[in-house]
XYZ file of C-alpha atoms in Angstrom:
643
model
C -76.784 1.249 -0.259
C -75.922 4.892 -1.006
C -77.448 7.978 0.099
C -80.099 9.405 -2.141
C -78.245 12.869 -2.635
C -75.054 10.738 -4.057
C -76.746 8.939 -7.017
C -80.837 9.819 -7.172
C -81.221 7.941 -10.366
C -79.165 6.527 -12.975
C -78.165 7.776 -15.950
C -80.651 8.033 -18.895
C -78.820 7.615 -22.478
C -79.136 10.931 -24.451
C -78.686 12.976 -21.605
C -75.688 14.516 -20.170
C -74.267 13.908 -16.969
C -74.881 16.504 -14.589
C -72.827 16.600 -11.016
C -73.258 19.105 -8.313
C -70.106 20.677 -6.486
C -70.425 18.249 -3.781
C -70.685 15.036 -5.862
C -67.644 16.138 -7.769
C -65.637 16.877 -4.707
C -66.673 13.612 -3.113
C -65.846 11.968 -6.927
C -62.429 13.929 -5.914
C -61.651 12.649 -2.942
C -62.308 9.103 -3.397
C -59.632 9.311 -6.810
C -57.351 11.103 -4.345
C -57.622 8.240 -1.650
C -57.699 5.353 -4.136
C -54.121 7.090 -5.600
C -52.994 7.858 -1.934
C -53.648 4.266 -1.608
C -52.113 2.776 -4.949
C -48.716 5.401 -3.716
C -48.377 3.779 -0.017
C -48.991 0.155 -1.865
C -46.247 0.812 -4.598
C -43.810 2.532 -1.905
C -43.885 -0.789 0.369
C -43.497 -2.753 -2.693
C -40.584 -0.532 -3.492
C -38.948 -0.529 0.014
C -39.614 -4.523 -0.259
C -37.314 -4.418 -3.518
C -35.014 -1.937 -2.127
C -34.407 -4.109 1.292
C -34.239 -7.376 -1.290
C -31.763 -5.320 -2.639
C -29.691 -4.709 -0.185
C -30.180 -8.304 0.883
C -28.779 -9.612 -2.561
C -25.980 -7.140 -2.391
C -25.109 -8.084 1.104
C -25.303 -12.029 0.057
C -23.362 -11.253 -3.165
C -20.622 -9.496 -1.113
C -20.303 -12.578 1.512
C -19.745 -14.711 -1.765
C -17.456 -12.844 -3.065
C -15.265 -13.162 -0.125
C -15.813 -16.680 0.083
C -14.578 -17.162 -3.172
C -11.428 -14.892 -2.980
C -10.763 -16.475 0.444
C -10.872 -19.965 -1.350
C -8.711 -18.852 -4.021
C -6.375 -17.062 -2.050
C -6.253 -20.487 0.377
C -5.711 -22.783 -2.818
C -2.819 -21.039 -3.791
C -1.472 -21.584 -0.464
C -2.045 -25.284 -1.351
C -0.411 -25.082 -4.747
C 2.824 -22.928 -2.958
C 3.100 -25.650 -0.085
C 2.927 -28.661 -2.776
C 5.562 -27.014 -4.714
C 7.577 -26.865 -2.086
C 6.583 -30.108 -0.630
C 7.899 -32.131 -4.196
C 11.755 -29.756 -4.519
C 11.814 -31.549 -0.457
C 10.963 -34.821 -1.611
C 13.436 -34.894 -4.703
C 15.924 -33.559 -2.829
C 15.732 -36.535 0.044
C 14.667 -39.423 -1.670
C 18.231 -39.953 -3.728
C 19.459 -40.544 0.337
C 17.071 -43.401 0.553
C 17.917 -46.669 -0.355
C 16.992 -48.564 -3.832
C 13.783 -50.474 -2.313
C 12.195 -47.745 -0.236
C 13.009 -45.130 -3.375
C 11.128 -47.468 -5.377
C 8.197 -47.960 -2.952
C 8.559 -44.049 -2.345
C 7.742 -43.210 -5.753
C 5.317 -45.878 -6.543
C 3.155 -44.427 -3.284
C 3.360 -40.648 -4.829
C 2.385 -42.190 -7.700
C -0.861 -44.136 -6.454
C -1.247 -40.828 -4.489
C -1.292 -37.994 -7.289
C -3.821 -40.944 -8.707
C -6.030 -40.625 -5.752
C -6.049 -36.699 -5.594
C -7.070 -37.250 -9.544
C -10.091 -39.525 -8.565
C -11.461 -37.246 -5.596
C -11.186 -34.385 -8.114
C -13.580 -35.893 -10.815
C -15.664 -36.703 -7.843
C -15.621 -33.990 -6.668
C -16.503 -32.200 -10.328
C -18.934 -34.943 -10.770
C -21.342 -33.470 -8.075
C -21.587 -30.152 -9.832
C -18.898 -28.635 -7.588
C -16.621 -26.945 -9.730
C -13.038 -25.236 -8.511
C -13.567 -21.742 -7.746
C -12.449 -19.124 -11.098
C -9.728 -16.956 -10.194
C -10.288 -13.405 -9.444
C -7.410 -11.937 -10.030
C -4.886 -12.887 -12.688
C -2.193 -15.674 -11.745
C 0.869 -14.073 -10.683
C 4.192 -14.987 -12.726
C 5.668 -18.147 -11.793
C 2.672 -19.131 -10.252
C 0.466 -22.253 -11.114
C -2.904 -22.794 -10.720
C -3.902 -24.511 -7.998
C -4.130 -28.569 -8.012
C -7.181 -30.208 -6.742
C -8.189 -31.200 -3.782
C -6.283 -34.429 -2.271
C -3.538 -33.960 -4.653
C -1.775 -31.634 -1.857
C -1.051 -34.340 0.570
C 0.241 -36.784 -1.677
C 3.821 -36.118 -1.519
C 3.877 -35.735 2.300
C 2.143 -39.451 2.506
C 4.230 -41.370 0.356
C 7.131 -39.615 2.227
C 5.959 -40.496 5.711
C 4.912 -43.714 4.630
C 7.967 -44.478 3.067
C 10.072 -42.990 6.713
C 7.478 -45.360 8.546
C 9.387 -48.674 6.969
C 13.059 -47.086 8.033
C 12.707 -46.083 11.434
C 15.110 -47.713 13.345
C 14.164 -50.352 16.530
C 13.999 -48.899 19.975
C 16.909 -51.436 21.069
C 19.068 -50.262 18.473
C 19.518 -46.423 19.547
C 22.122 -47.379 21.952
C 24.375 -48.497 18.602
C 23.507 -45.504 17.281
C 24.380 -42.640 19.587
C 28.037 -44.335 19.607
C 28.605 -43.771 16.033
C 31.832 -42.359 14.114
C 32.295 -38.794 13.691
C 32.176 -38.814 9.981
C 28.636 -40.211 10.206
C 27.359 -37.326 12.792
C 28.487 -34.964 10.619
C 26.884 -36.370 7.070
C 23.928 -36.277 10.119
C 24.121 -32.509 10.816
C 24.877 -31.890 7.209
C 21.081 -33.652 6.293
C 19.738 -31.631 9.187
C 20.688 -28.356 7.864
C 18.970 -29.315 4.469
C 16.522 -29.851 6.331
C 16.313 -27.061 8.447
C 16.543 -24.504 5.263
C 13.964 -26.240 3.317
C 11.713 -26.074 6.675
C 12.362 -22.536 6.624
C 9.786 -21.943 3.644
C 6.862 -24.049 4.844
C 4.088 -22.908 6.764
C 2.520 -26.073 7.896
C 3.008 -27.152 11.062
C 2.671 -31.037 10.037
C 5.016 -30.946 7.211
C 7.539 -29.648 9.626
C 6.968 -32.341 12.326
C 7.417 -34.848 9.302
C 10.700 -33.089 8.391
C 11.698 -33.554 12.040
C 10.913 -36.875 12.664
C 12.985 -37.691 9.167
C 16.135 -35.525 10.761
C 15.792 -38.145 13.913
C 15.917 -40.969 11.600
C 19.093 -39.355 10.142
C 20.555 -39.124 13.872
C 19.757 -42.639 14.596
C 21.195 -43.910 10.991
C 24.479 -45.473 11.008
C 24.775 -48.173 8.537
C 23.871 -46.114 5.775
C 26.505 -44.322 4.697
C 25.346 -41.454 2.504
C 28.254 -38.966 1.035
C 26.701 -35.994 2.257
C 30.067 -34.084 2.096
C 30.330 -34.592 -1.460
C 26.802 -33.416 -2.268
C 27.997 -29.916 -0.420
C 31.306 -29.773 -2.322
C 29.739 -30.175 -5.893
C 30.689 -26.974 -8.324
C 27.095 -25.163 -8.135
C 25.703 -26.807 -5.022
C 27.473 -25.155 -2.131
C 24.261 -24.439 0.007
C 21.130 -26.518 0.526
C 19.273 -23.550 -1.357
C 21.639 -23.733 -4.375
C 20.180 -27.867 -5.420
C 18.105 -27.640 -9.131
C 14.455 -28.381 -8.323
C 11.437 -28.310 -9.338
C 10.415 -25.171 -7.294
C 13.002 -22.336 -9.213
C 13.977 -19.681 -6.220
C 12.410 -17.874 -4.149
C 9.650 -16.818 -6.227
C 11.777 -15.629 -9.505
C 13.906 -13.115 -7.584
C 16.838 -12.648 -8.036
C 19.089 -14.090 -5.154
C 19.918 -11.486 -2.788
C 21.402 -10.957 0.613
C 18.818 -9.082 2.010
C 16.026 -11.111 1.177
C 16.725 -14.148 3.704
C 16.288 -12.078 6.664
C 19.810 -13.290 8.097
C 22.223 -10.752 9.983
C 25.414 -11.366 10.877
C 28.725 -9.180 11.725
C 27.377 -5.765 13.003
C 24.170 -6.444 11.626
C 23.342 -9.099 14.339
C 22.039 -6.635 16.322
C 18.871 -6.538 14.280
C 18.168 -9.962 14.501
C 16.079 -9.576 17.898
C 13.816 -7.126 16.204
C 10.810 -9.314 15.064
C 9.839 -6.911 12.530
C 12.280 -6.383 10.507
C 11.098 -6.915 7.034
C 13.332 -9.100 4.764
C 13.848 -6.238 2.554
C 15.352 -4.554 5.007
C 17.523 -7.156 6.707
C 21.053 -6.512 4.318
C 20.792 -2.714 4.179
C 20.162 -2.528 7.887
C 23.278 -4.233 8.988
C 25.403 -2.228 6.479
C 24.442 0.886 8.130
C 24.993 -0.867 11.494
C 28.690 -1.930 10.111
C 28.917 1.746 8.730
C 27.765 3.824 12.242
C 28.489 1.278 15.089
C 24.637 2.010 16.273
C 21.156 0.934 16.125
C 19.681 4.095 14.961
C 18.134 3.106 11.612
C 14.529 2.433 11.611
C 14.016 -0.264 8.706
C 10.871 -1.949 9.472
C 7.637 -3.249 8.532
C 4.908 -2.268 11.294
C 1.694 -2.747 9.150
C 2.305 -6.008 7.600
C -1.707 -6.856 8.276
C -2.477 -3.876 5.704
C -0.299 -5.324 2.755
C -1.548 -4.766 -0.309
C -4.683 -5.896 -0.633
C -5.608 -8.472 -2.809
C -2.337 -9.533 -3.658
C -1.711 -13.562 -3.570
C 0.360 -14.573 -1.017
C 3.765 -15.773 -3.236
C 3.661 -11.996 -3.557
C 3.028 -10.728 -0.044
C 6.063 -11.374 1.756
C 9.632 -12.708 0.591
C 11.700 -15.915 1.963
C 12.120 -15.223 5.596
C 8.489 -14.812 6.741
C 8.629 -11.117 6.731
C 6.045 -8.817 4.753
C 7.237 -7.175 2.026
C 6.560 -3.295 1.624
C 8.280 -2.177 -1.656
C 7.544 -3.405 -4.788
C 8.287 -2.616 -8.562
C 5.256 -2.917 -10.934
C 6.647 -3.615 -14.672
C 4.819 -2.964 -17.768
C 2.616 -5.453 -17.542
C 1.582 -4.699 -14.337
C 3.277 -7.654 -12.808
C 4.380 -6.831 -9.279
C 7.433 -8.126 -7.467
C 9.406 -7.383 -3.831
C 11.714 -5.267 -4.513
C 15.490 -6.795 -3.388
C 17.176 -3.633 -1.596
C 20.464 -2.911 -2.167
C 23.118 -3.090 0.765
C 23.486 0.823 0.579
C 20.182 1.706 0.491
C 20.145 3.076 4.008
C 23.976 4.425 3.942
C 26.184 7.159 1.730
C 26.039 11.161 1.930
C 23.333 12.655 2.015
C 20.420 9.662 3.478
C 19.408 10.138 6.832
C 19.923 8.093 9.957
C 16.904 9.315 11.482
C 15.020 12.135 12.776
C 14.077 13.308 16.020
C 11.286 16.640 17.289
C 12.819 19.130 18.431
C 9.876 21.499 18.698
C 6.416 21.421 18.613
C 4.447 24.775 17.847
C 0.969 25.398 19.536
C -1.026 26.839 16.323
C -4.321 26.695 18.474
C -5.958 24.970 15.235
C -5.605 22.439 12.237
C -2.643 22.803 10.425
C -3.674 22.482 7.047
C -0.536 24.219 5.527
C 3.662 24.599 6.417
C 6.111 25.951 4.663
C 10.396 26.764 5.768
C 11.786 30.006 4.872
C 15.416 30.068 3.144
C 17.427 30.458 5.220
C 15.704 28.017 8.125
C 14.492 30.385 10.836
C 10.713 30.774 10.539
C 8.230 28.781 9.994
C 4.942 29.579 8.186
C 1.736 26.995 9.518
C -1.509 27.922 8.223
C -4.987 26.688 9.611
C -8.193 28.626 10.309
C -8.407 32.005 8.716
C -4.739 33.339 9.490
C -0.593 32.344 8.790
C 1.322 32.274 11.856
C 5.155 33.137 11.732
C 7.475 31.142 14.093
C 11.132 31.834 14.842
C 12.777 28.162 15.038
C 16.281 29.622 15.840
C 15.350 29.785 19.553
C 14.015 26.263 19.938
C 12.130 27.576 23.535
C 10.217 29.738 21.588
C 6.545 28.760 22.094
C 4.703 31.607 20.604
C 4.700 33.280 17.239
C 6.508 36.314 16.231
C 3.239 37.553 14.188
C 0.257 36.545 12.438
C -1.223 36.971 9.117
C -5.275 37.037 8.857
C -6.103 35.328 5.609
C -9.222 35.035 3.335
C -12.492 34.456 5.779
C -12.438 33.878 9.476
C -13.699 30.556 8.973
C -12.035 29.452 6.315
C -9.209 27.414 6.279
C -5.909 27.812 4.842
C -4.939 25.061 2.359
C -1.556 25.810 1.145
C 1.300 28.957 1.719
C 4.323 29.335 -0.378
C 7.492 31.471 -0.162
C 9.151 32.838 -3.199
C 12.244 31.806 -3.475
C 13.896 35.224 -1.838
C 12.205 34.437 0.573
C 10.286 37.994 1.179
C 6.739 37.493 -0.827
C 4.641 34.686 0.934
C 1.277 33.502 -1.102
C -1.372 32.016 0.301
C -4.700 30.226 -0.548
C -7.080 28.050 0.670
C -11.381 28.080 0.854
C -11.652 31.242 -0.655
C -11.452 32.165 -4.551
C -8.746 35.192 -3.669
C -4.904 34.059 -3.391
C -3.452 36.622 -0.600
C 0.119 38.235 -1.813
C 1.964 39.303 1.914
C 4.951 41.404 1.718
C 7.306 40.272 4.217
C 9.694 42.812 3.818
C 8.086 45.179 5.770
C 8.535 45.511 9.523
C 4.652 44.393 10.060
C 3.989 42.272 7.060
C 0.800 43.256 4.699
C -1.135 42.655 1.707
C 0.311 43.969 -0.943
C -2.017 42.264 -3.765
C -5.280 40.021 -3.892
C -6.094 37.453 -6.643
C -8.881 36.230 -7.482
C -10.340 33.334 -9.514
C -13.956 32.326 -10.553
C -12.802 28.551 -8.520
C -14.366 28.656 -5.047
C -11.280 27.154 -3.547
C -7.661 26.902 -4.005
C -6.093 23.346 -3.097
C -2.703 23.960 -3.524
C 0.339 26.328 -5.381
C 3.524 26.507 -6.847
C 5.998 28.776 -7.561
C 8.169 28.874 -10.776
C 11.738 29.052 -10.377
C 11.997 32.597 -11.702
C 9.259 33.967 -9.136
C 7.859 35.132 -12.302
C 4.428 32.693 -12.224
C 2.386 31.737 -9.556
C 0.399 28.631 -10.266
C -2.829 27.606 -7.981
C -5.023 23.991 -8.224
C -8.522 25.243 -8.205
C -11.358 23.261 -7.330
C -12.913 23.267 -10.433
C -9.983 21.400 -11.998
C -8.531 23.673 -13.664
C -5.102 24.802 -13.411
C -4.648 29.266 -13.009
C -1.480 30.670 -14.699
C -0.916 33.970 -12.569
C 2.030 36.784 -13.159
C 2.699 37.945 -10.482
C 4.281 40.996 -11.611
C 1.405 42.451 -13.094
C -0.859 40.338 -10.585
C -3.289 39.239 -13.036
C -4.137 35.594 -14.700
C -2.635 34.552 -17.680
C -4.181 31.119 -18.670
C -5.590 28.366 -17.331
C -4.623 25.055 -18.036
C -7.848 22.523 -18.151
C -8.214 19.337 -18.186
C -8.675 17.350 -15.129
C -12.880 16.756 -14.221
C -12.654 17.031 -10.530
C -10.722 19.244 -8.375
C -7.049 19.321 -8.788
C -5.557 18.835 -5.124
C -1.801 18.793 -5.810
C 0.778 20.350 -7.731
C 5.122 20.912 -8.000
C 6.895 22.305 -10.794
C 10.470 21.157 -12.781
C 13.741 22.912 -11.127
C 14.307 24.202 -14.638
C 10.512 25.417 -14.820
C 9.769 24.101 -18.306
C 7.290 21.662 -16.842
C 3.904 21.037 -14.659
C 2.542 17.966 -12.635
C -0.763 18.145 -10.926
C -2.728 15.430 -9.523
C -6.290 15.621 -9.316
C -9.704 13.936 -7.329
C -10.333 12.366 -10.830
C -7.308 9.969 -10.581
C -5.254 11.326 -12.732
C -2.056 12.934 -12.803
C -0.948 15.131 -15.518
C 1.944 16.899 -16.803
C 2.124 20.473 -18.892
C 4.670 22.193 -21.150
C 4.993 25.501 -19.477
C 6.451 26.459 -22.698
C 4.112 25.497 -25.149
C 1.052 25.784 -22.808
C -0.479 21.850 -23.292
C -0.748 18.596 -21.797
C 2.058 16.292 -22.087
C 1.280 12.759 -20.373
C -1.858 11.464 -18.301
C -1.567 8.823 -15.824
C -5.028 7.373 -14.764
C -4.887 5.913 -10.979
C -7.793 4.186 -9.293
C -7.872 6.305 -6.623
C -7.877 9.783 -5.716
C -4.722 11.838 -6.310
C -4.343 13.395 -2.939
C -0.295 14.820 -3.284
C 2.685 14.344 -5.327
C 6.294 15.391 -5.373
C 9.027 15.732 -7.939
C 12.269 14.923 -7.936
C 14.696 17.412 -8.159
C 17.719 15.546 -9.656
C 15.869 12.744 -11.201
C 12.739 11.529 -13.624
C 11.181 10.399 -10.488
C 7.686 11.500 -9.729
C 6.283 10.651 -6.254
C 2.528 10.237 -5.608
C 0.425 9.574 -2.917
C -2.737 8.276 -2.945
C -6.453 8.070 -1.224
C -6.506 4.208 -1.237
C -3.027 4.270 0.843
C -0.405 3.668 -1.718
C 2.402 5.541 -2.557
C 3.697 5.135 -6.076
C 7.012 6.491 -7.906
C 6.436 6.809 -10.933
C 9.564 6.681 -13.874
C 8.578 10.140 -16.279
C 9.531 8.497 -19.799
C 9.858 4.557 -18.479
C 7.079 2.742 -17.269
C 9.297 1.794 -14.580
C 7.132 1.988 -11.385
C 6.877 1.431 -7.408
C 4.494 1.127 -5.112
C 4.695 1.191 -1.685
C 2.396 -0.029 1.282
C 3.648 1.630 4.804
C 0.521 4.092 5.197
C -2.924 2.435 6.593
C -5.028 5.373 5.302
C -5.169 7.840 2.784
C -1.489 9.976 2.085
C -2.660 13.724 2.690
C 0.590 15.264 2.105
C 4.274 14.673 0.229
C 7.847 16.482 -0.139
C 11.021 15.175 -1.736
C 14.581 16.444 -0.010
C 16.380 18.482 -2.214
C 19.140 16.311 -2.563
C 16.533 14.249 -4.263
C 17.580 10.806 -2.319
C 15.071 10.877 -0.050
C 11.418 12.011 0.152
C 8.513 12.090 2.510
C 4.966 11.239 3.244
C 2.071 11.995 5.703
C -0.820 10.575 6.009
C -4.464 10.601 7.920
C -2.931 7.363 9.845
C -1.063 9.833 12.084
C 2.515 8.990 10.227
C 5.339 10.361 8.796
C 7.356 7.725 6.305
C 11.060 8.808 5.081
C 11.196 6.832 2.226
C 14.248 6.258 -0.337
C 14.336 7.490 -3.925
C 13.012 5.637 -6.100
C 12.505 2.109 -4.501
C 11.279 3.206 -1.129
C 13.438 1.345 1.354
C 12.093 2.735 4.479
C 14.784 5.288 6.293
C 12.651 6.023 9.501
C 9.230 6.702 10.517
C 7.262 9.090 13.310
C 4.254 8.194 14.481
C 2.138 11.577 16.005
C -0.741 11.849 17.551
C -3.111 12.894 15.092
C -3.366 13.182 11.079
C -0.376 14.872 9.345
C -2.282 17.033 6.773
C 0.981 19.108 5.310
C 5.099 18.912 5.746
C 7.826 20.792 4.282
C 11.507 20.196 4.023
C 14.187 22.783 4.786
C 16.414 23.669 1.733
C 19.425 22.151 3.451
C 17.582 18.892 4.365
C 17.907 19.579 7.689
C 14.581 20.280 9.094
C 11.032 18.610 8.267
C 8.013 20.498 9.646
C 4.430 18.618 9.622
C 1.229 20.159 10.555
C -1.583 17.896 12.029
C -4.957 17.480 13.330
C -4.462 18.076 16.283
C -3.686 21.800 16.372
C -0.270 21.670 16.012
C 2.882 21.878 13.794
C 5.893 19.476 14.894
C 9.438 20.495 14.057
C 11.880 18.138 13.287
C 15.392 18.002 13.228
C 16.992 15.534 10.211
C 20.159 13.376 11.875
C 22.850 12.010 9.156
């Protein structure tokens, strides 16, 4: 079976073993090849686990969605039954004593039904889907199956035994005034309470009970008093069992109806409900369509959120809502000045765009507005924006590394030192006083990169996000660093300083934002986000902080309340963020190509740009008059702010 040379005799007890070089090689090799062989057999069983794995995760995924999606459509269910029973109570008192009676003894055998399908239904093991996500407040759990329809049968079975004869309608259509308008009186209720429901059936119900109305003339309801009770002056006003629109408070610009000089808005199928009141006042208060108050994205609203929450009475998405304590979120009503008074914009429109030949990563306005600082690639370049056909720069400043990329230039507030940093650990100091500006100073860090910088008031302190989290304290007079402020665990991205310079926010990639005493040198407050802090703003005449975020949001954030907004205009991650120094009024960019005016603090949307590429950085003039944004596509855009 062997060859002789590989095993001449066997082993005698006593003696030792004795191998030659090539026995122990071959020996060797076959250990090598039965390991080689145990590795390839344990990495398939591995890349079997691994692809099981992934299977699993895949499966586990497609559940989950299920189950939200069944949830999320239960709700729905719950929301349209609620509804469904404040319709019912309000029109069965119309009906008369027998078919009341039948009425309510067919919701009754009903709700008894949708009891018995649901211990069926429990009774095979299939149980009703766990909530997700917490119940909103106000809002129920949802009922079981069969108990939905209930109320809508009994009602259309009860309609089915008051329909009026064929043969009769003649009788009918000659009726008295008095009893066409108790008619037109039940069709409005009707009409608002179809308003709120999204099923198509329940509505064809609804309107083949405001027919039977029509055609009813010997029942003589007193419709008129019903409207003239103290209390009950509209439909929307009667007690039921459904409390208000989702426990807002009532509010003119939450129906979505214009009239006056608003009616011009009503075309616009867009317009989100929030908007609907402060658009016509600034209508009434400018005599033009100019103000862009709309709701473009509503497929992107907040994800996750039920659907009582989504959107307000009037079918419109909502875009603006306030988060309390508990983290409860509601719409947030607008107020019929939101988009009018001194100082908020009408709108904005470009008035140049400036050819930087790469991506503008960085802008910043001089004081007074003339130039124009947009960094990208390596170098600053300097526009004059008084001559608006200027199309090339006046100079250019080469920064840092050829290939490196500017990520942030800031004046001083005279307006004649520029800093810069970006991919590099050296912050460039330019002297702009100079006929041909220069380097007057380098500073440099132990961070590879510096994300962004600020500028105290007193253009005493420079202070630069580092990529290493922490946060560099420079003096500028004597050009060298002071302290550094640690604390965030990832790379702080954003930064802005107090008016009075006593204190620090800076918003990191660990999803946090944090504040500092410039005075005492420590950390004051820590928000934790659950996303990535990509820019933040504060305001400059309020507690307001501003923050935008990787996940899309926009928050405002009350300093010492834990008051808080959150806004949903942007489809992708915010990349950039400047409050007006009026403080009414701020701005956001974002990698979804737009730029959102919002207003401070609620966010009622004053206009919005859409450009052609991602709007990494923007700036706002100190007179509020000019917004510059730097983009993708190789360009800074200069806009021109219209009051």
């Amino acid at each position: 079976m062997y060859p002789p040379a590989r095993h001449p005799v066997p082993h005698q007890p006593g003696q030792p073993f004795k191998f030659t070089v090539t026995e122990s090689c071959d020996r060797i090799k076959e250990e090598f090849q039965f390991l080689q062989a145990q590795y390839h057999s344990l990495k398939l069983e591995c890349e079997k686990l691994a692809s099981e794995k992934t299977e699993m995760q895949r499966h586990y995924v497609m559940y989950y969605e299920m189950s939200y999606g069944l949830n999320i459509e239960m709700h729905k269910q719950a929301e349209i039954v609620k509804r469904l029973n404040a319709i019912c109570a309000q029109v069965i008192p119309f009906l008369s004593q027998e078919v009341r009676v039948e009425t309510r003894l067919s919701l009754r055998v009903k709700r008894n039904v949708g009891q018995q399908l649901q211990a069926q239904h429990l009774s095979h093991g299939h149980a009703i889907p766990v909530p997700l996500t917490p119940h909103p407040a106000g809002l129920q759990p949802p009922l079981p199956p069969g108990a939905s329809t209930a109320s809508l049968l009994a009602l259309s079975s009860a309609l089915s035994h008051q329909l009026p004869l064929k043969d009769e309608r003649k009788h009918h259509e000659n009726n008295n005034e008095h009893t066409r308008g108790e008619s037109n009186s039940v069709q409005l209720l009707l009409r608002c309470q179809i308003s709120v429901l999204p099923s198509r059936f329940i509505k064809e119900q609804l309107i083949t009970l405001t027919e039977w109305k029509q055609r009813s003339s010997h029942r003589k309801i007193t419709v008129e008093m019903y409207f003239s009770a103290p209390g009950l002056r509209t439909p929307l006003a009667v007690p039921c069992s459904y409390p208000g629109p989702f426990g807002m408070v009532p509010h003119p610009g939450m129906n979505g109806d214009l009239s006056g000089a608003g009616a011009a808005y009503t075309g616009l199928h867009n317009i989100s409900p929030q908007m609907s009141a402060v658009a016509a006042a600034a209508v009434a208060a400018y005599g033009r369509t100019q103000v862009v108050g709309f709701d473009p994205h509503h497929h992107i609203r907040v994800p996750g959120l039920p659907p009582s929450l989504s959107g307000i009475p009037g079918g419109k998405p909502a875009y603006s809502f306030h988060v309390s304590a508990d983290g409860q979120m509601q719409p947030v009503p607008f107020p019929p000045d939101a988009l009018i008074g001194p100082g908020i914009p009408r709108h904005a429109r470009q008035i140049n765009t400036l050819s930087h030949g790469e991506v503008v990563c960085a802008v910043t306005i001089s004081n007074p507005t003339r130039h124009v600082y947009t960094g990208g690639k390596g170098c600053v370049k300097v526009w004059d924006i008084s001559h608006p056909g200027n199309k090339t720069p006046v100079s250019q400043l080469d920064c840092l590394n050829r290939d490196n990329y500017i990520r942030s230039c800031r004046l001083l507030p005279d307006g004649r030192t520029l800093i810069v940093g970006g991919e590099a650990s050296t912050l460039s100091i330019w002297d702009l006083a100079t006929p041909t500006p220069r380097i007057k100073a380098e500073l440099t860090s132990s961070a590879p990169a510096c994300y962004a910088l600020a500028i105290s008031p007193d253009s005493k302190v420079c202070f630069s996000c580092c990529s290493d989290g922490n946060i560099a304290v420079w003096d500028l007079h004597n050009q060298t660093l002071v302290r550094q402020f640690q604390g965030h665990t990832d790379g702080a991205s954003c930064i802005d300083i107090s008016n009075d310079g006593t204190k620090l926010w800076t918003g990191g990639l660990d999803n946090t934002v944090r504040s500092w005493d410039l005075r005492e040198g420590r950390q004051l407050q820590q928000h934790d986000f659950t996303s990535q802090i990509f820019s933040l703003g504060y305001c400059p005449t309020g507690e307001w902080l501003a923050v935008g975020m990787e996940n899309s949001n926009v928050e405002v954030l009350h300093v010492t309340k834990p008051d808080k907004y959150q806004l949903h205009l942007h489809e992708s991650c915010v990349l950039s963020l400047r409050f007006a120094h009026c403080g009414k009024w701020f701005v956001s960019t974002g990698k979804d190509n737009l730029l959102n005016a919002w207003r401070t603090p609620y966010g009622a949307s004053i206009f919005q740009s859409k450009e052609s590429s991602s709007v990494l950085s923007c700036d706002i003039s100190i007179d509020d008059k000019y917004i510059v944004t730097g983009s993708g596509d190789k360009k800074a855009t200069v806009y021109e702010v219209i009051y």
